[in-house]
Coordinates of C-alpha atoms in Angstrom, one line a residue:
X217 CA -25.4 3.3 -2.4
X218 CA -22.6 6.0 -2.4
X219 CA -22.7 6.4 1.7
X220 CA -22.5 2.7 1.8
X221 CA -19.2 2.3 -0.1
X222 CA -17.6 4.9 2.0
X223 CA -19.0 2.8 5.0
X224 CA -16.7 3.6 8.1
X225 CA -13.9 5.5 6.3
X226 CA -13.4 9.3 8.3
X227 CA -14.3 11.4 5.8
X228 CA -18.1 11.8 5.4
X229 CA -19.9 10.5 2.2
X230 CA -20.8 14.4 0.9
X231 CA -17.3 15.4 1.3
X232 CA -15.7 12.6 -0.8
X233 CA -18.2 12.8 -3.4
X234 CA -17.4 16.8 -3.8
X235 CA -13.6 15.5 -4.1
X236 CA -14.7 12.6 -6.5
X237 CA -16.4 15.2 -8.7
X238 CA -13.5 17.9 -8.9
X239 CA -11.3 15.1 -9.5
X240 CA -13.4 13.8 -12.6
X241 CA -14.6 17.0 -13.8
X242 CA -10.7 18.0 -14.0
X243 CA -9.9 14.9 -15.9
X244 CA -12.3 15.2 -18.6
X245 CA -11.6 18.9 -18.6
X246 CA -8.3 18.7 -19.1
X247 CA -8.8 16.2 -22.5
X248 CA -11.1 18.9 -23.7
X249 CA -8.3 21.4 -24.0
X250 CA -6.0 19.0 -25.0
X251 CA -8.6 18.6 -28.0
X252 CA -9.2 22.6 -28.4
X253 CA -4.9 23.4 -28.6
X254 CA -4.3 20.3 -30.9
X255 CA -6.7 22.3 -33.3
X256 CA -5.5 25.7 -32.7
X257 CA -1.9 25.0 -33.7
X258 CA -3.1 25.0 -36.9
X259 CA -0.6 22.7 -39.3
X260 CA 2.2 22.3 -36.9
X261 CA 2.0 19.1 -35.6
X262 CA 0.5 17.8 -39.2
X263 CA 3.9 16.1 -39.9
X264 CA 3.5 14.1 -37.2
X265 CA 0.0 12.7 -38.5
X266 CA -0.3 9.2 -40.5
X267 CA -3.1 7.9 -41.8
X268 CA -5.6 6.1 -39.8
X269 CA -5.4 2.0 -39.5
X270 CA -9.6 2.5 -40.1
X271 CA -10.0 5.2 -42.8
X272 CA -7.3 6.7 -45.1
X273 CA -9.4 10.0 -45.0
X274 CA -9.1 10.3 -41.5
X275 CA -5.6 11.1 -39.7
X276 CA -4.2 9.9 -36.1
X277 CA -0.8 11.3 -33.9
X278 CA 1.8 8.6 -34.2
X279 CA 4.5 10.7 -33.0
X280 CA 5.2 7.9 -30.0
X281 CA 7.8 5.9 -32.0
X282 CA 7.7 2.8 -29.2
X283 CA 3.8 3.0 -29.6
X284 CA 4.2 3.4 -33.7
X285 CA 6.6 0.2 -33.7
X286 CA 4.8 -1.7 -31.3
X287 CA 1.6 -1.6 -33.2
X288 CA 3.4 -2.7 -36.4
X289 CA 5.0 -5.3 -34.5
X290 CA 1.4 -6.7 -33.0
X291 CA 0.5 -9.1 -35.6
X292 CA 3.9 -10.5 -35.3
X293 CA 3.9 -11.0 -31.4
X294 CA 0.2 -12.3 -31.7
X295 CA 1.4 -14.9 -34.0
X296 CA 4.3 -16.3 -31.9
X297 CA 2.7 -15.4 -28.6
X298 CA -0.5 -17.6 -29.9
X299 CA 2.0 -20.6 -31.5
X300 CA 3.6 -20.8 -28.7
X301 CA 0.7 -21.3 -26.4
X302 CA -0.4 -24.3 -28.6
X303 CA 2.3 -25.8 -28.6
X304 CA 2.9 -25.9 -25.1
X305 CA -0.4 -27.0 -24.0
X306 CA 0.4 -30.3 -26.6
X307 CA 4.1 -30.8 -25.7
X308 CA 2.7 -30.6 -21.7
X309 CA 0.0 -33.7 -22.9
X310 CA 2.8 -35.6 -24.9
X311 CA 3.8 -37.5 -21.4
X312 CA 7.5 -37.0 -22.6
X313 CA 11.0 -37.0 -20.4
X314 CA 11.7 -33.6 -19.1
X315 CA 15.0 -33.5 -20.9
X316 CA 12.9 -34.1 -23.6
X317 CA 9.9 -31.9 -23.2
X318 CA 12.7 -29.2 -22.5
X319 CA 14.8 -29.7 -25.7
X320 CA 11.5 -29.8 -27.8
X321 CA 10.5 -26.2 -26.2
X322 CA 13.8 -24.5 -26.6
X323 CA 13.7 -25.7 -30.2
X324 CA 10.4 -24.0 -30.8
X325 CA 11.3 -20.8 -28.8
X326 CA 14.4 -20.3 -30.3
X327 CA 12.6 -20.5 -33.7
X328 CA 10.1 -18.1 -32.9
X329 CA 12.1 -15.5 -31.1
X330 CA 14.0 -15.6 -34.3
X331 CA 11.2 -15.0 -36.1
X332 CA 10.3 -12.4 -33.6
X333 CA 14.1 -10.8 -33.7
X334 CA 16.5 -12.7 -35.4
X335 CA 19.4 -15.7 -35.4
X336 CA 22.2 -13.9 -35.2
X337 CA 20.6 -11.8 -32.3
X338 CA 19.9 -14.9 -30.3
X339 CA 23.4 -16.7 -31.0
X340 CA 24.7 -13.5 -29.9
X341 CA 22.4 -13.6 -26.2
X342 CA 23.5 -17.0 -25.5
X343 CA 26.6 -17.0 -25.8
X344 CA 26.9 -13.7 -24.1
X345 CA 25.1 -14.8 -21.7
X346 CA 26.4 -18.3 -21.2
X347 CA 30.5 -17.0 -21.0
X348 CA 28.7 -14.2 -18.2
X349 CA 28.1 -17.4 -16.1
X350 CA 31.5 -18.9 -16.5
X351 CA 33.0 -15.8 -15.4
X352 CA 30.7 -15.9 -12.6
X353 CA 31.4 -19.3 -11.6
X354 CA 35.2 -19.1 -11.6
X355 CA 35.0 -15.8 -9.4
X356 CA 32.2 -16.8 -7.7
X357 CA 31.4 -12.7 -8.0
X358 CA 28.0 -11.5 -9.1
X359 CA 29.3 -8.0 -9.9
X360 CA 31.4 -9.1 -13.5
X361 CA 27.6 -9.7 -14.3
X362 CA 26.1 -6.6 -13.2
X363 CA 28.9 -4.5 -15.1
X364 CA 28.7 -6.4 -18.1
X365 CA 24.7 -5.8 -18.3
X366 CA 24.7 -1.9 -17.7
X367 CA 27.5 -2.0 -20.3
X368 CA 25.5 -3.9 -22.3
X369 CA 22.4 -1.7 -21.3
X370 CA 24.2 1.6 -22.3
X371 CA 26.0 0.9 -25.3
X372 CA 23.4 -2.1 -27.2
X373 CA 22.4 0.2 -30.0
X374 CA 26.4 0.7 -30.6
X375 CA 28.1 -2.8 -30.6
X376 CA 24.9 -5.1 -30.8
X377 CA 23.6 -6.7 -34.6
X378 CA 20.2 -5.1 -35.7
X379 CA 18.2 -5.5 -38.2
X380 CA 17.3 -3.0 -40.8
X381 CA 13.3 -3.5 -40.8
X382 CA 12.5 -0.8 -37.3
X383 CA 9.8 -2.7 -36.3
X384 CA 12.3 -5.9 -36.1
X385 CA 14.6 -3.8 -34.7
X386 CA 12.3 -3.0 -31.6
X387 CA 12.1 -6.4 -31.2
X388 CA 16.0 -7.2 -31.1
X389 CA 16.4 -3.8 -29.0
X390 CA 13.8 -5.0 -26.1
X391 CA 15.1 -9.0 -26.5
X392 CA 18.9 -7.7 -25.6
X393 CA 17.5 -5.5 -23.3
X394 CA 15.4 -7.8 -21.2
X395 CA 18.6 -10.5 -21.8
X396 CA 21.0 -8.1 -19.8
X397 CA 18.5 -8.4 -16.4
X398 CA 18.3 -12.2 -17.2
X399 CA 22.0 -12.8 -17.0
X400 CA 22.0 -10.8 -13.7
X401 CA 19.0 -12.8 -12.1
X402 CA 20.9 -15.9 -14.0
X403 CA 24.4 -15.0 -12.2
X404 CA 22.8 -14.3 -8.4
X405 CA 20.9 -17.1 -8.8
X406 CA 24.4 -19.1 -8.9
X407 CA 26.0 -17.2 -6.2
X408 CA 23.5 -17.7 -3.5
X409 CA 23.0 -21.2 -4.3
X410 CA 26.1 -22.1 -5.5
X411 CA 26.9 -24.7 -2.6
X412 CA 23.1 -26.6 -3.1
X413 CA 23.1 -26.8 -7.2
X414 CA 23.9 -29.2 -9.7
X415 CA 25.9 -27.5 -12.6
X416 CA 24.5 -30.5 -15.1
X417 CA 22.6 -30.5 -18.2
X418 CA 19.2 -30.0 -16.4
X419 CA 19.9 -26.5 -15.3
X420 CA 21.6 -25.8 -18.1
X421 CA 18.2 -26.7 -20.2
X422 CA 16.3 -24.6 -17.3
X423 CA 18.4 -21.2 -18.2
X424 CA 18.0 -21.7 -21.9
X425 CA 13.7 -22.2 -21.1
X426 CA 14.2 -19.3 -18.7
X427 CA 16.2 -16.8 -21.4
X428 CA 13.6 -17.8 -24.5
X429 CA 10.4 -18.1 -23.4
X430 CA 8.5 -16.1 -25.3
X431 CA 6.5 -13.9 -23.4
X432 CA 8.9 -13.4 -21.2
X433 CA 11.4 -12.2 -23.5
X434 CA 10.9 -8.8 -24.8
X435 CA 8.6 -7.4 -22.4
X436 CA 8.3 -8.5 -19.0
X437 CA 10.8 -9.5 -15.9
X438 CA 10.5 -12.5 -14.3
X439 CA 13.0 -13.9 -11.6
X440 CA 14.8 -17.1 -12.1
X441 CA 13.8 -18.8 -9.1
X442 CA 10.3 -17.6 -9.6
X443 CA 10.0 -19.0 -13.7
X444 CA 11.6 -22.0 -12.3
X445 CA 9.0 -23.1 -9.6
X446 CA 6.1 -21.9 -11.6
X447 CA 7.2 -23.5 -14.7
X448 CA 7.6 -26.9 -12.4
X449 CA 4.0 -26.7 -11.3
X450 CA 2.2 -25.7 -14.6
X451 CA -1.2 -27.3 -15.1
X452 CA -2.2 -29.2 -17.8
X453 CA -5.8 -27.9 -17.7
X454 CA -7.2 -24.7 -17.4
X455 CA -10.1 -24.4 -15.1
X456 CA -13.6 -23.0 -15.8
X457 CA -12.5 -19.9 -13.5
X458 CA -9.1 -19.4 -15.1
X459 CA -10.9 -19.0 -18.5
X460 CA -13.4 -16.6 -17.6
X461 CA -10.4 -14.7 -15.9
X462 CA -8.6 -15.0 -19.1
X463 CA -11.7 -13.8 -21.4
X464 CA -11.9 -10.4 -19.0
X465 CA -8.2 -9.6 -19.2
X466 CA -8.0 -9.9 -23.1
X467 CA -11.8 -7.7 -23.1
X468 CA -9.8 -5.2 -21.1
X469 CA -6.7 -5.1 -23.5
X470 CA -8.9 -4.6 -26.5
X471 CA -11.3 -2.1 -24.7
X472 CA -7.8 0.0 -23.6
X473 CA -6.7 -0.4 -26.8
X474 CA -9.6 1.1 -29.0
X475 CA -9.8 3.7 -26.3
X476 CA -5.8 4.7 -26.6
X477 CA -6.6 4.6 -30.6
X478 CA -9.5 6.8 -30.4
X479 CA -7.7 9.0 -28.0
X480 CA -4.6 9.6 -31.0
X481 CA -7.7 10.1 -33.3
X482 CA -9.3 13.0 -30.8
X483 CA -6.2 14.8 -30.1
X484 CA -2.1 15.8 -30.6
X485 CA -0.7 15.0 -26.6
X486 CA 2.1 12.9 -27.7
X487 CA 3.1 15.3 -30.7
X488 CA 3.2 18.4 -28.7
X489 CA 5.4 16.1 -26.2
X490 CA 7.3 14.9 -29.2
X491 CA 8.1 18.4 -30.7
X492 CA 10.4 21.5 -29.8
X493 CA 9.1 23.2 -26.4
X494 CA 8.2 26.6 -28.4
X495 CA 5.4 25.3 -29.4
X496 CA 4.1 25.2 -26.0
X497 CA 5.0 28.5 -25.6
X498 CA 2.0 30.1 -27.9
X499 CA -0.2 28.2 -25.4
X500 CA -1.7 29.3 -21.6
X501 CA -0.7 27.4 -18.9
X502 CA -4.7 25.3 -18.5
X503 CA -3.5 24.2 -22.1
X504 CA 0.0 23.1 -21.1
X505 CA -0.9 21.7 -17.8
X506 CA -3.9 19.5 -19.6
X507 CA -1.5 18.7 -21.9
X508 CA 1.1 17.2 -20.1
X509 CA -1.9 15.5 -17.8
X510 CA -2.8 13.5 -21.2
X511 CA 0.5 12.3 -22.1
X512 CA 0.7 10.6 -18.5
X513 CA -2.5 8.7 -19.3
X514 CA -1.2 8.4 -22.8
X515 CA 1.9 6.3 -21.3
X516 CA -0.4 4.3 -19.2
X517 CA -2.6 3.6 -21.2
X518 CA 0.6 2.3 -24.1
X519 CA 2.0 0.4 -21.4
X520 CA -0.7 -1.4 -20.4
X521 CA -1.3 -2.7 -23.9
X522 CA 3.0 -3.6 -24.1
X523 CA 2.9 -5.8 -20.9
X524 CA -0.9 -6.6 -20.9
X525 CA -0.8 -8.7 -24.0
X526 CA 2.8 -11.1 -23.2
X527 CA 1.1 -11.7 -19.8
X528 CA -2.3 -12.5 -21.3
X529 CA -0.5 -15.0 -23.2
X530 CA 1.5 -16.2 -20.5
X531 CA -1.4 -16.8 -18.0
X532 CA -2.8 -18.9 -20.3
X533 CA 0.5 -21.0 -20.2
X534 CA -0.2 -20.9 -16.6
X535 CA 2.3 -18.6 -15.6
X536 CA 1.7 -15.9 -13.4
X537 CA 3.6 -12.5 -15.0
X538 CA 4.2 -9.3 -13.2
X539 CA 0.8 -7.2 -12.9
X540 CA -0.6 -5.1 -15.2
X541 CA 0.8 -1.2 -14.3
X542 CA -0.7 0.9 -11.8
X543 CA -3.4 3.9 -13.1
X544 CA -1.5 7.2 -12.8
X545 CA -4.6 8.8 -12.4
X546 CA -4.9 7.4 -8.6
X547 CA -1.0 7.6 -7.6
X548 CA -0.8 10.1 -5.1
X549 CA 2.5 8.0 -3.5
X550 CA 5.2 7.6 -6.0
X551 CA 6.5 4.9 -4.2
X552 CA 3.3 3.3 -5.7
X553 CA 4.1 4.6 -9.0
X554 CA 7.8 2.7 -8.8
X555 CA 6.5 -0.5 -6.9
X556 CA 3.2 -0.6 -9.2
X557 CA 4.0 0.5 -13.0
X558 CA 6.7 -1.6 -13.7
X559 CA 6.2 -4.4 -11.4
X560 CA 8.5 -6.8 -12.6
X561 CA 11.5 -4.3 -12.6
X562 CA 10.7 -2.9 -9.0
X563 CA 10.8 -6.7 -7.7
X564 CA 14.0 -7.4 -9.7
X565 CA 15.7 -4.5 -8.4
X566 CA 14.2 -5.3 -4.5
X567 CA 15.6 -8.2 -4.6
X568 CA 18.5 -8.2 -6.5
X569 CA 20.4 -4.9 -5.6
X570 CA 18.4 -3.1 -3.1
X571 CA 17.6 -5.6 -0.3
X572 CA 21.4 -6.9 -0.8
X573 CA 22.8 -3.4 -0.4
X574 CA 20.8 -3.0 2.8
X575 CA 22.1 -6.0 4.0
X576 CA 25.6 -5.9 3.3
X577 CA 27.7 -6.4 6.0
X578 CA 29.8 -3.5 5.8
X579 CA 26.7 -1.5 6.1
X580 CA 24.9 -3.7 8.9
X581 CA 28.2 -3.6 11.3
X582 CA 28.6 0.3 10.8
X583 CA 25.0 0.6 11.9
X584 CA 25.2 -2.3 14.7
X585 CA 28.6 -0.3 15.9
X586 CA 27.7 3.3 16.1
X587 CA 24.2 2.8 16.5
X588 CA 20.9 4.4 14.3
X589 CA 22.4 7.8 13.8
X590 CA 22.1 10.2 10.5
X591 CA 25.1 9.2 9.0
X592 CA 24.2 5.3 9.7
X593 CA 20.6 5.6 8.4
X594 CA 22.1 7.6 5.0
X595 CA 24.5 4.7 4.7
X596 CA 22.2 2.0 4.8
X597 CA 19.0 3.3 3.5
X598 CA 20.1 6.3 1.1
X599 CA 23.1 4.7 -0.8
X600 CA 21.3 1.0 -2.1
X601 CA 18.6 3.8 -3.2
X602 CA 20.7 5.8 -5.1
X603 CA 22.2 2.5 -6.7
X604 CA 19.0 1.5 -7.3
X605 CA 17.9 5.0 -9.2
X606 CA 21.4 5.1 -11.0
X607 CA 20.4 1.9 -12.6
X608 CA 17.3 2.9 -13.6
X609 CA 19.1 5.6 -15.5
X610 CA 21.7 3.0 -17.5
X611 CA 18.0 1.0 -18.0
X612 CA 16.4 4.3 -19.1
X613 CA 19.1 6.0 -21.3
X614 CA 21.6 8.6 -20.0
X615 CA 19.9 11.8 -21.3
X616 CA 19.7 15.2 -19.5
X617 CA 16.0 14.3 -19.4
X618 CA 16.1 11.1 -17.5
X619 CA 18.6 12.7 -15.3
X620 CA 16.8 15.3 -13.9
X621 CA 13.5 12.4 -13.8
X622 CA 15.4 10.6 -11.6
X623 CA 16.3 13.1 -9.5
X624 CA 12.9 14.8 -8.9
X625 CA 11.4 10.7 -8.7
X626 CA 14.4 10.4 -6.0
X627 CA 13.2 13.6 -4.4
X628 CA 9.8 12.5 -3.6
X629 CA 10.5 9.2 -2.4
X630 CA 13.1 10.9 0.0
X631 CA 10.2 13.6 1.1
X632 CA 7.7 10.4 1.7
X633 CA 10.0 8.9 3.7
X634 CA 11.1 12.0 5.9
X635 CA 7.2 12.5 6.3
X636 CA 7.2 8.4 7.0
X637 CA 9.1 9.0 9.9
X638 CA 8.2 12.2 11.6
X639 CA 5.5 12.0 14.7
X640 CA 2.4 11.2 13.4
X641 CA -0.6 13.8 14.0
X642 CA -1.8 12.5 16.8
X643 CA 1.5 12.6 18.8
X644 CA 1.3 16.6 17.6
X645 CA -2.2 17.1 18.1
X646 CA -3.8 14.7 20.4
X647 CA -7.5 15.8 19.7
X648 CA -7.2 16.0 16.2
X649 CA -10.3 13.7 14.5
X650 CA -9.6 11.1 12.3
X651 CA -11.4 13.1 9.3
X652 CA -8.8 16.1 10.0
X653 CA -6.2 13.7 9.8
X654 CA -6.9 12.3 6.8
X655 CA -7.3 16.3 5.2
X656 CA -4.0 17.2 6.7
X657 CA -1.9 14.1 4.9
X658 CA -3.6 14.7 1.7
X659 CA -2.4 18.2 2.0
X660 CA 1.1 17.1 3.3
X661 CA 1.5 15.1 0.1
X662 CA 1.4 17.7 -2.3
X663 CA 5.2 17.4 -1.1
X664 CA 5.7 14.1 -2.8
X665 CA 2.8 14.5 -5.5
X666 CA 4.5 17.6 -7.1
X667 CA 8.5 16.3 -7.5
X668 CA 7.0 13.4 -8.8
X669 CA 4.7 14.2 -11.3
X670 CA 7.1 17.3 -12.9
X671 CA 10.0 14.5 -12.8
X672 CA 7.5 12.6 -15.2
X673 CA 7.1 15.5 -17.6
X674 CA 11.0 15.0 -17.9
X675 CA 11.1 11.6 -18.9
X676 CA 7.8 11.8 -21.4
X677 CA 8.7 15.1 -23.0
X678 CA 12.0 15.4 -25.7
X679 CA 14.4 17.5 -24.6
X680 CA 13.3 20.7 -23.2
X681 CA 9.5 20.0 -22.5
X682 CA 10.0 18.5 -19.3
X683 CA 12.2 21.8 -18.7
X684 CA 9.7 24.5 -20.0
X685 CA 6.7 22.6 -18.1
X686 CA 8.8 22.5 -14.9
X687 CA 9.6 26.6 -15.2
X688 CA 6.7 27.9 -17.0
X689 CA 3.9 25.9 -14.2
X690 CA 6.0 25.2 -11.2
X691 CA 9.1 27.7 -10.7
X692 CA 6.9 31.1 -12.3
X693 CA 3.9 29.7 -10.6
X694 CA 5.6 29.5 -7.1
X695 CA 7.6 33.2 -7.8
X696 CA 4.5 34.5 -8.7
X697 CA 2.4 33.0 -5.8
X698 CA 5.0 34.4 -3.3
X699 CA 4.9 37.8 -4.5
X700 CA 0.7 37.5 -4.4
X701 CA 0.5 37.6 -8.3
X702 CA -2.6 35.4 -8.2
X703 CA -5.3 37.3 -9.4
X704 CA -5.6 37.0 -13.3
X705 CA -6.6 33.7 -14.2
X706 CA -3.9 33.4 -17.0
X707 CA -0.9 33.9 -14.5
X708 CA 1.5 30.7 -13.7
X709 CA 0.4 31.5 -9.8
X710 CA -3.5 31.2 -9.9
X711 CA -3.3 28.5 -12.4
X712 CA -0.4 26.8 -9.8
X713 CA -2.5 27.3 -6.6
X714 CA -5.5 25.6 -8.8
X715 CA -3.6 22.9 -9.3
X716 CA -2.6 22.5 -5.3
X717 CA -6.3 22.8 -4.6
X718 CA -7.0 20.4 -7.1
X719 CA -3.8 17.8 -6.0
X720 CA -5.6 18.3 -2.5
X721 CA -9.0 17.0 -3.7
X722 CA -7.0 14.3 -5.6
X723 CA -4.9 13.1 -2.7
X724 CA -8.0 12.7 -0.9
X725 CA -9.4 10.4 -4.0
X726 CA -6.7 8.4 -3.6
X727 CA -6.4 8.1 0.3
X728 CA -10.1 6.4 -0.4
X729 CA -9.3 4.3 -3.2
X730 CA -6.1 2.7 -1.3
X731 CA -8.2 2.4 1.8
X732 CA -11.2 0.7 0.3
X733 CA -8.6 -1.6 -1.5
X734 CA -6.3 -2.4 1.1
X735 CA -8.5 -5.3 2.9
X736 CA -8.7 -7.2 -0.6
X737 CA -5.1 -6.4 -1.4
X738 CA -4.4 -8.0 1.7
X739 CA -6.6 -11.2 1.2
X740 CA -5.1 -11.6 -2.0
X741 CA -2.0 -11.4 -0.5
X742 CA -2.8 -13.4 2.3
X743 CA -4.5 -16.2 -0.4
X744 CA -1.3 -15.8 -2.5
X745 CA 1.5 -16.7 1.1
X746 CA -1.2 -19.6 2.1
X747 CA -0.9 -21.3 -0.9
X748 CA 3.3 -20.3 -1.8
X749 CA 3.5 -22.5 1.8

């Protein structure tokens, strides 16, 4: 069974499933010691324990405050999420005018995003958003928008209304949030179509839909132009095969969910992440490299859950929402980790900044005029990226700690591409064999594998965790392996050059996994065009 599923791919069948097994053995390894140093901190991380949602005896790590707030916000969200639904599927059977069917829906979506949020927090959207457009269409200028937003972005918990309930107030955060991106996709939108649209009451009833539909509101991005056409061609019925799909995606998020609660239950990840770096410092570096490991899956595993359950909702509306986030524990690219964990943002920034930037004239006539030089390719490529990243940051916070994320997440993408572009193997090395091939790039991306998962530890750790993982595994590890300090099993360099042995093994895991998926990727892809035209 096993040689047939590796079928015709280069490396032989024995080979991967000695890479399979490290790779697994690792990963259930490394929750073990997770496990064994959340118990042999003693009572230092006990005040970041709450009582269990199953047994008041027994004691869980809620030190993830978006994970803590989104949990007490779940019964909420199901509520409205599950109204909603129902009342959609009636008001699409009521045979009413769309003017009609649209002022009936924005009535009951504003009235359950205040519920969700509150009033004064949607008055405050719309009309922020609505004078955003205005300015738009008298200048005719995108870029009032995009100011106002990161403005907006940077400074919401400052000048914005909130609530004094928290778990209310991570719903009013995310809604002004994810309000800021729709009055940029609202305000390009105008701009690129401003010659072919109708400024009448239709489209104004379209951008209110657009801005308070409730899945789509605190969680997940959507385009304009993409709600718009999908929201046009929303069945009344939902097949046979659309409920069985349905059924398996809400299985999943319950499975994932018990498994992330029995995972808080088992061990302290999140609170070690969540508490001063010393406390690392009693541990060895197995411990704080497991350690760190967890959390990632942690994040995953949270995220999945926050975007998993408006998109369950919203498939069942008949919409089709930004997939679920990519598994970190198969990301050896970390393009794949920016195109596939936050799918909705990466297309929203494709098409709205970076794709526009790459295009811009000034750009395209410097590169036309001198020709595909350095300096041209930095221009054109380099810059819309560094745009890009620098609005991840505004999105993200601007903390030390994101800071020095996005520059070790900007790092790898830069080393992928250089390594993109060189000569392939097989220009170097004519009679190298596909299966040495394959070994050779899983070695080569250690390169991008290693920025980008230490950039990670940045952004998941308070402030000085990221910093103390990034010195105490990778800076003492590499000093240490230089000066052939490798020989005690409890020094940064043998546990370091473990770890490259063990990336190696992974890359390879991964190299099979996208190769086996690729072909259906590209038939669903392929389904997806055919039926767009």
């Amino acid at each position: 069974m096993w040689f047939k599923i590796c079928g015709k791919y280069p490396i032989g069948g024995v080979e991967l499933c000695f890479y399979f097994i490290v790779w697994l053995s690792h990963s259930l390894l490394a929750f073990l010691l997770t496990t064994n140093a959340s118990r042999s901190v003693g009572h230092w991380l006990d005040h970041w324990l709450e009582p269990s949602s199953y047994s008041r005896t027994i004691r869980m790590d809620n030190s993830d405050i978006e994970l803590k707030l989104f949990r007490q916000s779940l019964p909420n969200v199901l509520g409205a999420f599950a109204i909603n639904s129902v009342v959609f599927r009636l008001v699409l059977r009521l045979g009413m005018s769309k003017n009609g069917r649209s002022l009936l829906l924005i009535s009951v979506w504003f009235a359950l995003n205040a519920y969700l949020a509150s009033v004064r927090c949607l008055l405050l959207v719309i009309f922020a958003t609505f004078l955003i457009l205005s300015v738009t269409l008298l200048s005719n200028c995108q870029l009032f928008a995009w100011a106002f937003a990161i403005l907006a972005i940077a400074k919401v918990s400052v000048w914005a209304p909130f609530s004094s309930d928290p778990a209310k107030y991570y719903r009013e955060f995310n809604f002004y949030l994810y309000s800021a991106i729709k009055a940029i996709n609202l305000s390009v939108f105008l701009v690129r179509n401003r010659p072919a649209i109708r400024l009448d009451f239709e489209l104004a009833m379209e951008f209110l839909e657009y801005l308070l539909y409730p899945p789509f509101s605190t969680a997940l991005i959507v385009l304009f132009e993409d709600f718009r056409c999908q929201f046009r061609q929303v069945n009344q019925q939902i097949s046979r095969l659309k409920m069985s799909s349905l059924f398996w995606h809400a299985f999943r998020l319950l499975f994932w969910f018990f498994v992330l609660d029995f995972l808080l239950h088992l061990c302290k990840a999140n609170a070690f992440f969540n508490s001063p770096f010393s406390l690392l410092e009693h541990l060895n570096h197995y411990e704080v490299a497991s350690i760190a490991y967890v959390v990632g899956h942690l994040f995953h595993l949270k995220y999945f859950l926050i975007f998993g359950i408006p998109s369950l909702f919203a498939s069942f509306d008949g919409f089709h929402s930004p997939g679920a986030p990519i598994c970190v524990a198969r990301v050896a690219k970390y393009s794949q980790m920016w195109r596939y964990f936050d799918r909705g943002l990466y297309n929203f920034l494709k098409e709205q900044l970076y794709i526009p930037l790459i295009t811009f004239g000034a750009f395209s006539s410097v590169h036309r005029q001198i020709g595909p030089n350095l300096a041209t390719i930095f221009l054109r490529h380099f810059v819309p990226m560094f745009a890009v990243f620098a609005f991840v940051l505004f999105w993200h916070g601007l903390s030390p700690n994101y800071f020095c994320w996005v520059s070790l997440s900007a790092t790898a993408l830069i080393a992928e591409r250089i390594g993109q572009s060189l000569p392939k193997w097989h220009t170097i090395w004519p009679n190298c064999s596909e299966a040495t091939f394959v070994r050779l790039k899983a070695a080569s991306m250690l390169f991008t594998v290693i920025p980008g998962i230490f950039g990670i530890f940045f952004f998941l750790g308070l402030n000085g965790v990221g910093a103390f993982v990034f010195r105490s595994l990778l800076l003492d590890g590499l000093s240490q392996i230089l000066s052939l300090r490798i020989f005690s099993s409890n020094s940064a360099g043998f546990v370091l050059l473990h770890l490259f042995l063990l990336g190696f093994c992974f890359n390879n895991v991964c190299l099979f996994i996208d190769a086996k998926l690729a072909p259906a990727q590209q038939r669903k892809n392929g389904k997806g065009s055919e039926k767009n035209e």
